[in-house]
PDB file of C-alpha atoms in Angstrom:
ATOM      1  CA  ALA A   1      -1.563   7.386 -17.649  1.00  0.00           C
ATOM      2  CA  SER A   2       1.165   5.972 -15.596  1.00  0.00           C
ATOM      3  CA  THR A   3       0.613   8.070 -13.071  1.00  0.00           C
ATOM      4  CA  PHE A   4      -2.957   7.020 -12.647  1.00  0.00           C
ATOM      5  CA  VAL A   5      -1.592   3.191 -13.002  1.00  0.00           C
ATOM      6  CA  ASN A   6       0.998   3.764 -10.711  1.00  0.00           C
ATOM      7  CA  ARG A   7      -1.018   4.970  -8.286  1.00  0.00           C
ATOM      8  CA  LEU A   8      -3.564   2.909  -8.137  1.00  0.00           C
ATOM      9  CA  LYS A   9      -1.242   0.037  -7.907  1.00  0.00           C
ATOM     10  CA  LYS A  10       0.524   1.631  -4.842  1.00  0.00           C
ATOM     11  CA  SER A  11      -3.751   2.100  -3.574  1.00  0.00           C
ATOM     12  CA  SER A  12      -3.729  -1.822  -4.205  1.00  0.00           C
ATOM     13  CA  ALA A  13      -0.845  -2.315  -2.473  1.00  0.00           C
ATOM     14  CA  ASP A  14      -1.714  -0.050   0.733  1.00  0.00           C
ATOM     15  CA  GLU A  15      -5.400  -1.762   0.851  1.00  0.00           C
ATOM     16  CA  GLY A  16      -3.343  -4.940   0.469  1.00  0.00           C
ATOM     17  CA  SER A  17      -1.214  -4.167   3.604  1.00  0.00           C
ATOM     18  CA  ILE A  18      -3.853  -3.465   5.817  1.00  0.00           C
ATOM     19  CA  GLY A  19      -5.412  -7.096   4.743  1.00  0.00           C
ATOM     20  CA  ASN A  20      -2.627  -9.016   5.589  1.00  0.00           C
ATOM     21  CA  SER A  21      -2.048  -7.181   8.806  1.00  0.00           C
ATOM     22  CA  LEU A  22      -5.826  -7.822   9.934  1.00  0.00           C
ATOM     23  CA  ASN A  23      -5.135 -11.179   8.696  1.00  0.00           C
ATOM     24  CA  SER A  24      -1.783 -12.005  11.238  1.00  0.00           C
ATOM     25  CA  ALA A  25      -4.089 -10.077  14.167  1.00  0.00           C
ATOM     26  CA  LEU A  26      -6.374 -12.874  13.508  1.00  0.00           C
ATOM     27  CA  THR A  27      -4.455 -15.040  13.257  1.00  0.00           C
ATOM     28  CA  GLY A  28      -1.233 -13.945  15.799  1.00  0.00           C
ATOM     29  CA  LYS A  29      -1.125 -14.881  19.079  1.00  0.00           C
ATOM     30  CA  LEU A  30      -2.545 -11.436  19.302  1.00  0.00           C
ATOM     31  CA  ALA A  31      -5.699 -12.203  17.931  1.00  0.00           C
ATOM     32  CA  ILE A  32      -8.391 -10.119  18.463  1.00  0.00           C
ATOM     33  CA  VAL A  33     -11.136 -11.117  17.176  1.00  0.00           C
ATOM     34  CA  GLY A  34     -14.719 -10.978  19.061  1.00  0.00           C
ATOM     35  CA  ALA A  35     -13.698  -8.128  22.082  1.00  0.00           C
ATOM     36  CA  ALA A  36     -15.341  -4.356  21.911  1.00  0.00           C
ATOM     37  CA  PRO A  37     -12.466  -1.978  20.851  1.00  0.00           C
ATOM     38  CA  ASN A  38     -12.711   0.336  23.405  1.00  0.00           C
ATOM     39  CA  SER A  39     -13.396  -2.512  25.677  1.00  0.00           C
ATOM     40  CA  ASP A  40     -11.100  -4.072  28.590  1.00  0.00           C
ATOM     41  CA  ASP A  41     -10.766  -7.227  27.160  1.00  0.00           C
ATOM     42  CA  ILE A  42      -8.852  -5.815  24.531  1.00  0.00           C
ATOM     43  CA  ASP A  43      -4.999  -5.472  24.475  1.00  0.00           C
ATOM     44  CA  PRO A  44      -3.676  -1.941  24.115  1.00  0.00           C
ATOM     45  CA  ALA A  45      -1.273  -2.979  21.790  1.00  0.00           C
ATOM     46  CA  ASN A  46      -4.077  -4.447  19.610  1.00  0.00           C
ATOM     47  CA  GLN A  47      -6.000  -1.066  20.267  1.00  0.00           C
ATOM     48  CA  ARG A  48      -2.833   0.525  18.783  1.00  0.00           C
ATOM     49  CA  LEU A  49      -2.891  -1.658  15.746  1.00  0.00           C
ATOM     50  CA  LEU A  50      -6.744  -1.067  15.088  1.00  0.00           C
ATOM     51  CA  GLY A  51      -6.558   2.481  15.534  1.00  0.00           C
ATOM     52  CA  GLU A  52      -3.378   2.854  12.929  1.00  0.00           C
ATOM     53  CA  LEU A  53      -4.921  -0.419  10.416  1.00  0.00           C
ATOM     54  CA  SER A  54      -7.911   3.318  10.496  1.00  0.00           C
ATOM     55  CA  GLY A  55      -5.612   5.772  10.090  1.00  0.00           C
ATOM     56  CA  GLN A  56      -3.279   3.789   7.315  1.00  0.00           C
ATOM     57  CA  GLN A  57      -7.437   2.843   5.849  1.00  0.00           C
ATOM     58  CA  ARG A  58      -8.305   6.700   6.008  1.00  0.00           C
ATOM     59  CA  SER A  59      -5.340   7.305   3.819  1.00  0.00           C
ATOM     60  CA  VAL A  60      -6.439   5.448   1.556  1.00  0.00           C
ATOM     61  CA  THR A  61      -9.810   6.323   1.148  1.00  0.00           C
ATOM     62  CA  ASN A  62      -7.889   9.837   0.819  1.00  0.00           C
ATOM     63  CA  ASP A  63      -5.526   8.739  -2.269  1.00  0.00           C
ATOM     64  CA  VAL A  64      -8.374   7.001  -4.154  1.00  0.00           C
ATOM     65  CA  ARG A  65     -10.468   9.608  -3.869  1.00  0.00           C
ATOM     66  CA  TRP A  66      -7.504  11.994  -5.222  1.00  0.00           C
ATOM     67  CA  ILE A  67      -7.154   9.134  -7.691  1.00  0.00           C
ATOM     68  CA  GLN A  68     -11.398   9.618  -9.220  1.00  0.00           C
ATOM     69  CA  GLU A  69     -11.338  13.203  -8.560  1.00  0.00           C
ATOM     70  CA  ASP A  70      -7.790  13.631 -10.610  1.00  0.00           C
ATOM     71  CA  LEU A  71      -8.843  10.253 -13.611  1.00  0.00           C
ATOM     72  CA  GLU A  72     -12.012  12.686 -13.816  1.00  0.00           C
ATOM     73  CA  ARG A  73     -10.828  15.405 -14.498  1.00  0.00           C
ATOM     74  CA  PHE A  74      -7.694  13.957 -17.069  1.00  0.00           C
ATOM     75  CA  TYR A  75     -10.440  12.310 -19.405  1.00  0.00           C
ATOM     76  CA  ALA A  76     -12.513  15.541 -19.268  1.00  0.00           C
ATOM     77  CA  ARG A  77      -9.072  16.983 -20.600  1.00  0.00           C
ATOM     78  CA  THR A  78      -8.201  13.737 -23.189  1.00  0.00           C
ATOM     79  CA  GLN A  79     -11.390  12.564 -24.323  1.00  0.00           C
ATOM     80  CA  LYS A  80      -9.981   8.456 -23.836  1.00  0.00           C
ATOM     81  CA  PRO A  81     -12.724   6.319 -23.170  1.00  0.00           C
ATOM     82  CA  ILE A  82     -10.783   4.024 -20.770  1.00  0.00           C
ATOM     83  CA  HIS A  83     -10.329   6.973 -18.541  1.00  0.00           C
ATOM     84  CA  LYS A  84     -13.670   7.338 -18.625  1.00  0.00           C
ATOM     85  CA  GLU A  85     -14.370   4.103 -18.808  1.00  0.00           C
ATOM     86  CA  VAL A  86     -12.317   3.133 -15.308  1.00  0.00           C
ATOM     87  CA  TYR A  87     -14.048   6.733 -13.284  1.00  0.00           C
ATOM     88  CA  GLU A  88     -17.408   4.889 -13.827  1.00  0.00           C
ATOM     89  CA  ASP A  89     -16.426   2.113 -12.599  1.00  0.00           C
ATOM     90  CA  MET A  90     -14.984   3.206  -9.390  1.00  0.00           C
ATOM     91  CA  ALA A  91     -17.495   5.682  -9.465  1.00  0.00           C
ATOM     92  CA  LYS A  92     -21.307   2.863 -10.022  1.00  0.00           C
ATOM     93  CA  SER A  93     -18.368   0.687  -7.318  1.00  0.00           C
ATOM     94  CA  LEU A  94     -18.933   3.411  -4.494  1.00  0.00           C
ATOM     95  CA  ILE A  95     -15.568   3.399  -3.648  1.00  0.00           C
ATOM     96  CA  ASP A  96     -14.836   6.561  -1.553  1.00  0.00           C
ATOM     97  CA  GLU A  97     -17.769   5.781   1.322  1.00  0.00           C
ATOM     98  CA  LYS A  98     -17.747   2.271   0.936  1.00  0.00           C
ATOM     99  CA  LEU A  99     -13.751   2.318   1.965  1.00  0.00           C
ATOM    100  CA  GLU A 100     -14.231   4.783   4.814  1.00  0.00           C
ATOM    101  CA  ARG A 101     -17.362   2.475   5.923  1.00  0.00           C
ATOM    102  CA  LEU A 102     -14.661  -0.319   5.833  1.00  0.00           C
ATOM    103  CA  ARG A 103     -12.618   2.419   8.006  1.00  0.00           C
ATOM    104  CA  GLU A 104     -15.105   2.388  10.240  1.00  0.00           C
ATOM    105  CA  LYS A 105     -15.765  -1.425  10.476  1.00  0.00           C
ATOM    106  CA  ILE A 106     -11.597  -1.507  11.702  1.00  0.00           C
ATOM    107  CA  GLN A 107     -12.135   0.768  13.954  1.00  0.00           C
ATOM    108  CA  MET A 108     -14.749  -1.116  15.428  1.00  0.00           C
ATOM    109  CA  ASN A 109     -12.394  -4.182  15.624  1.00  0.00           C
ATOM    110  CA  HIS A 110     -15.071  -6.104  13.274  1.00  0.00           C
ATOM    111  CA  THR A 111     -11.542  -7.844  11.739  1.00  0.00           C
ATOM    112  CA  PHE A 112     -12.605 -10.858   9.979  1.00  0.00           C
ATOM    113  CA  THR A 113     -14.544  -8.737   7.841  1.00  0.00           C
ATOM    114  CA  SER A 114     -12.587  -5.945   7.506  1.00  0.00           C
ATOM    115  CA  ARG A 115     -10.211  -8.252   6.176  1.00  0.00           C
ATOM    116  CA  LYS A 116     -11.906  -9.717   3.936  1.00  0.00           C
ATOM    117  CA  LEU A 117     -13.103  -6.403   2.097  1.00  0.00           C
ATOM    118  CA  SER A 118      -9.548  -5.469   1.831  1.00  0.00           C
ATOM    119  CA  LYS A 119      -8.877  -8.228   0.690  1.00  0.00           C
ATOM    120  CA  ASN A 120     -11.467  -7.151  -2.495  1.00  0.00           C
ATOM    121  CA  TRP A 121     -10.791  -3.946  -2.628  1.00  0.00           C
ATOM    122  CA  SER A 122      -7.147  -4.517  -3.455  1.00  0.00           C
ATOM    123  CA  ASP A 123      -8.008  -6.641  -6.010  1.00  0.00           C
ATOM    124  CA  ARG A 124     -10.296  -4.260  -7.400  1.00  0.00           C
ATOM    125  CA  LEU A 125      -7.807  -1.230  -7.318  1.00  0.00           C
ATOM    126  CA  MET A 126      -5.434  -3.507  -8.668  1.00  0.00           C
ATOM    127  CA  SER A 127      -7.928  -4.993 -11.923  1.00  0.00           C
ATOM    128  CA  TRP A 128      -8.321  -1.366 -13.163  1.00  0.00           C
ATOM    129  CA  ALA A 129      -4.476  -0.203 -12.756  1.00  0.00           C
ATOM    130  CA  GLU A 130      -4.039  -3.224 -15.406  1.00  0.00           C
ATOM    131  CA  LYS A 131      -7.298  -1.990 -17.152  1.00  0.00           C
ATOM    132  CA  LEU A 132      -5.372   1.769 -17.479  1.00  0.00           C
ATOM    133  CA  GLU A 133      -2.098  -0.132 -17.803  1.00  0.00           C
ATOM    134  CA  GLY A 134      -3.392  -2.021 -21.229  1.00  0.00           C
ATOM    135  CA  PRO A 135      -1.893  -5.116 -23.052  1.00  0.00           C
ATOM    136  CA  LYS A 136       1.711  -5.837 -22.347  1.00  0.00           C
ATOM    137  CA  PRO A 137       3.941  -5.108 -25.144  1.00  0.00           C
ATOM    138  CA  ASP A 138       5.384  -8.188 -26.637  1.00  0.00           C
ATOM    139  CA  GLY A 139       8.664  -6.311 -27.538  1.00  0.00           C
ATOM    140  CA  ASN A 140       8.096  -5.952 -30.991  1.00  0.00           C
ATOM    141  CA  GLY A 141       6.290  -2.653 -30.910  1.00  0.00           C
ATOM    142  CA  SER A 142       7.505   0.591 -33.197  1.00  0.00           C
ATOM    143  CA  GLY A 143       8.480   2.038 -31.092  1.00  0.00           C
ATOM    144  CA  GLY A 144       5.956   4.571 -29.103  1.00  0.00           C
ATOM    145  CA  ASP A 145       3.887   7.798 -30.753  1.00  0.00           C
ATOM    146  CA  GLY A 146       6.451  10.098 -30.850  1.00  0.00           C
ATOM    147  CA  GLY A 147       5.895  12.058 -27.294  1.00  0.00           C
ATOM    148  CA  SER A 148       2.756  13.558 -27.870  1.00  0.00           C
ATOM    149  CA  GLY A 149       1.301  15.115 -25.410  1.00  0.00           C
ATOM    150  CA  GLY A 150       4.230  14.664 -22.393  1.00  0.00           C
ATOM    151  CA  GLY A 151       4.473  18.215 -21.216  1.00  0.00           C
ATOM    152  CA  GLU A 152       0.712  18.540 -20.839  1.00  0.00           C
ATOM    153  CA  GLU A 153       1.606  14.365 -18.640  1.00  0.00           C
ATOM    154  CA  LYS A 154       4.580  15.805 -16.631  1.00  0.00           C
ATOM    155  CA  ASP A 155       3.464  19.086 -15.118  1.00  0.00           C
ATOM    156  CA  PHE A 156      -0.163  17.194 -14.122  1.00  0.00           C
ATOM    157  CA  GLU A 157       2.401  14.991 -12.569  1.00  0.00           C
ATOM    158  CA  PHE A 158       3.937  17.592 -11.471  1.00  0.00           C
ATOM    159  CA  MET A 159       0.687  18.697  -9.897  1.00  0.00           C
ATOM    160  CA  LEU A 160      -0.080  15.427  -7.808  1.00  0.00           C
ATOM    161  CA  LYS A 161       3.692  15.261  -6.931  1.00  0.00           C
ATOM    162  CA  VAL A 162       2.945  18.844  -5.272  1.00  0.00           C
ATOM    163  CA  MET A 163      -0.507  17.797  -3.865  1.00  0.00           C
ATOM    164  CA  ARG A 164       0.708  14.444  -1.887  1.00  0.00           C
ATOM    165  CA  MET A 165       3.696  16.476  -0.501  1.00  0.00           C
ATOM    166  CA  VAL A 166       0.851  18.866   1.006  1.00  0.00           C
ATOM    167  CA  GLN A 167      -1.093  15.761   1.996  1.00  0.00           C
ATOM    168  CA  ALA A 168       2.034  14.437   4.152  1.00  0.00           C
ATOM    169  CA  GLU A 169       2.317  18.180   5.439  1.00  0.00           C
ATOM    170  CA  GLN A 170      -0.694  18.068   6.900  1.00  0.00           C
ATOM    171  CA  ASP A 171      -0.664  14.343   7.748  1.00  0.00           C
ATOM    172  CA  ILE A 172       2.697  15.101  10.121  1.00  0.00           C
ATOM    173  CA  ARG A 173       0.557  18.296  11.410  1.00  0.00           C
ATOM    174  CA  GLY A 174      -2.057  15.636  12.471  1.00  0.00           C
ATOM    175  CA  ARG A 175       0.735  13.494  13.954  1.00  0.00           C
ATOM    176  CA  THR A 176       1.992  16.524  15.531  1.00  0.00           C
ATOM    177  CA  ARG A 177      -1.172  17.413  17.002  1.00  0.00           C
ATOM    178  CA  SER A 178      -1.892  14.504  18.549  1.00  0.00           C
ATOM    179  CA  LEU A 179       1.510  13.916  19.896  1.00  0.00           C
ATOM    180  CA  GLU A 180       1.691  17.321  21.215  1.00  0.00           C
ATOM    181  CA  GLN A 181      -1.750  16.816  23.034  1.00  0.00           C
ATOM    182  CA  MET A 182      -0.893  12.723  23.796  1.00  0.00           C
ATOM    183  CA  LEU A 183       2.109  14.440  25.850  1.00  0.00           C
ATOM    184  CA  ARG A 184      -0.064  16.939  27.401  1.00  0.00           C
ATOM    185  CA  SER A 185      -2.040  14.474  28.419  1.00  0.00           C
ATOM    186  CA  LEU A 186       0.842  12.390  30.435  1.00  0.00           C
ATOM    187  CA  LYS A 187       1.989  15.548  31.935  1.00  0.00           C
ATOM    188  CA  LEU A 188      -1.227  16.057  33.681  1.00  0.00           C
ATOM    189  CA  SER A 189      -1.759  12.399  35.204  1.00  0.00           C
ATOM    190  CA  GLU A 190       1.725  12.016  36.486  1.00  0.00           C
ATOM    191  CA  ARG A 191       0.494  14.872  38.888  1.00  0.00           C
TER     192      ARG A 191
END
């Protein structure tokens, strides 16, 4: 279960980082508020920023979707009520759909709304992590449960690492394709 806590906390931090970047974009010298995303009114640097933040949001959305699916399968094996509760909370919140809508809002330069939603989802992800984490030990514990179920937890963590590696490889391939297309278009425009 600690894997889920760490993954939810990471997603919360990533979502918070997106919100902070949006906040900086709103309050910085290069304010991007009020311009259509593909118009001449928006600076190319800000267009790139919106594209990068949209890509980061897509990554967070995918991570959260994986967490939700993995949590459902983990509950099916362990039958622990806390896992069911968090999974059901996530499902009821429609987080995967709403994070995808948030990505679209970022892409359309709805910066103010996106910043607020990003902060809310970051807080929500953190609350689910804290719920799974349970109360903090006060240092007077008896030393744990004797290690039962440790092998299954390690297998699950290994599987998640492999899945993350595959996802990272796919992301690298996608970025490589984008860069190659950009390079080809630059070469064509130079002619």
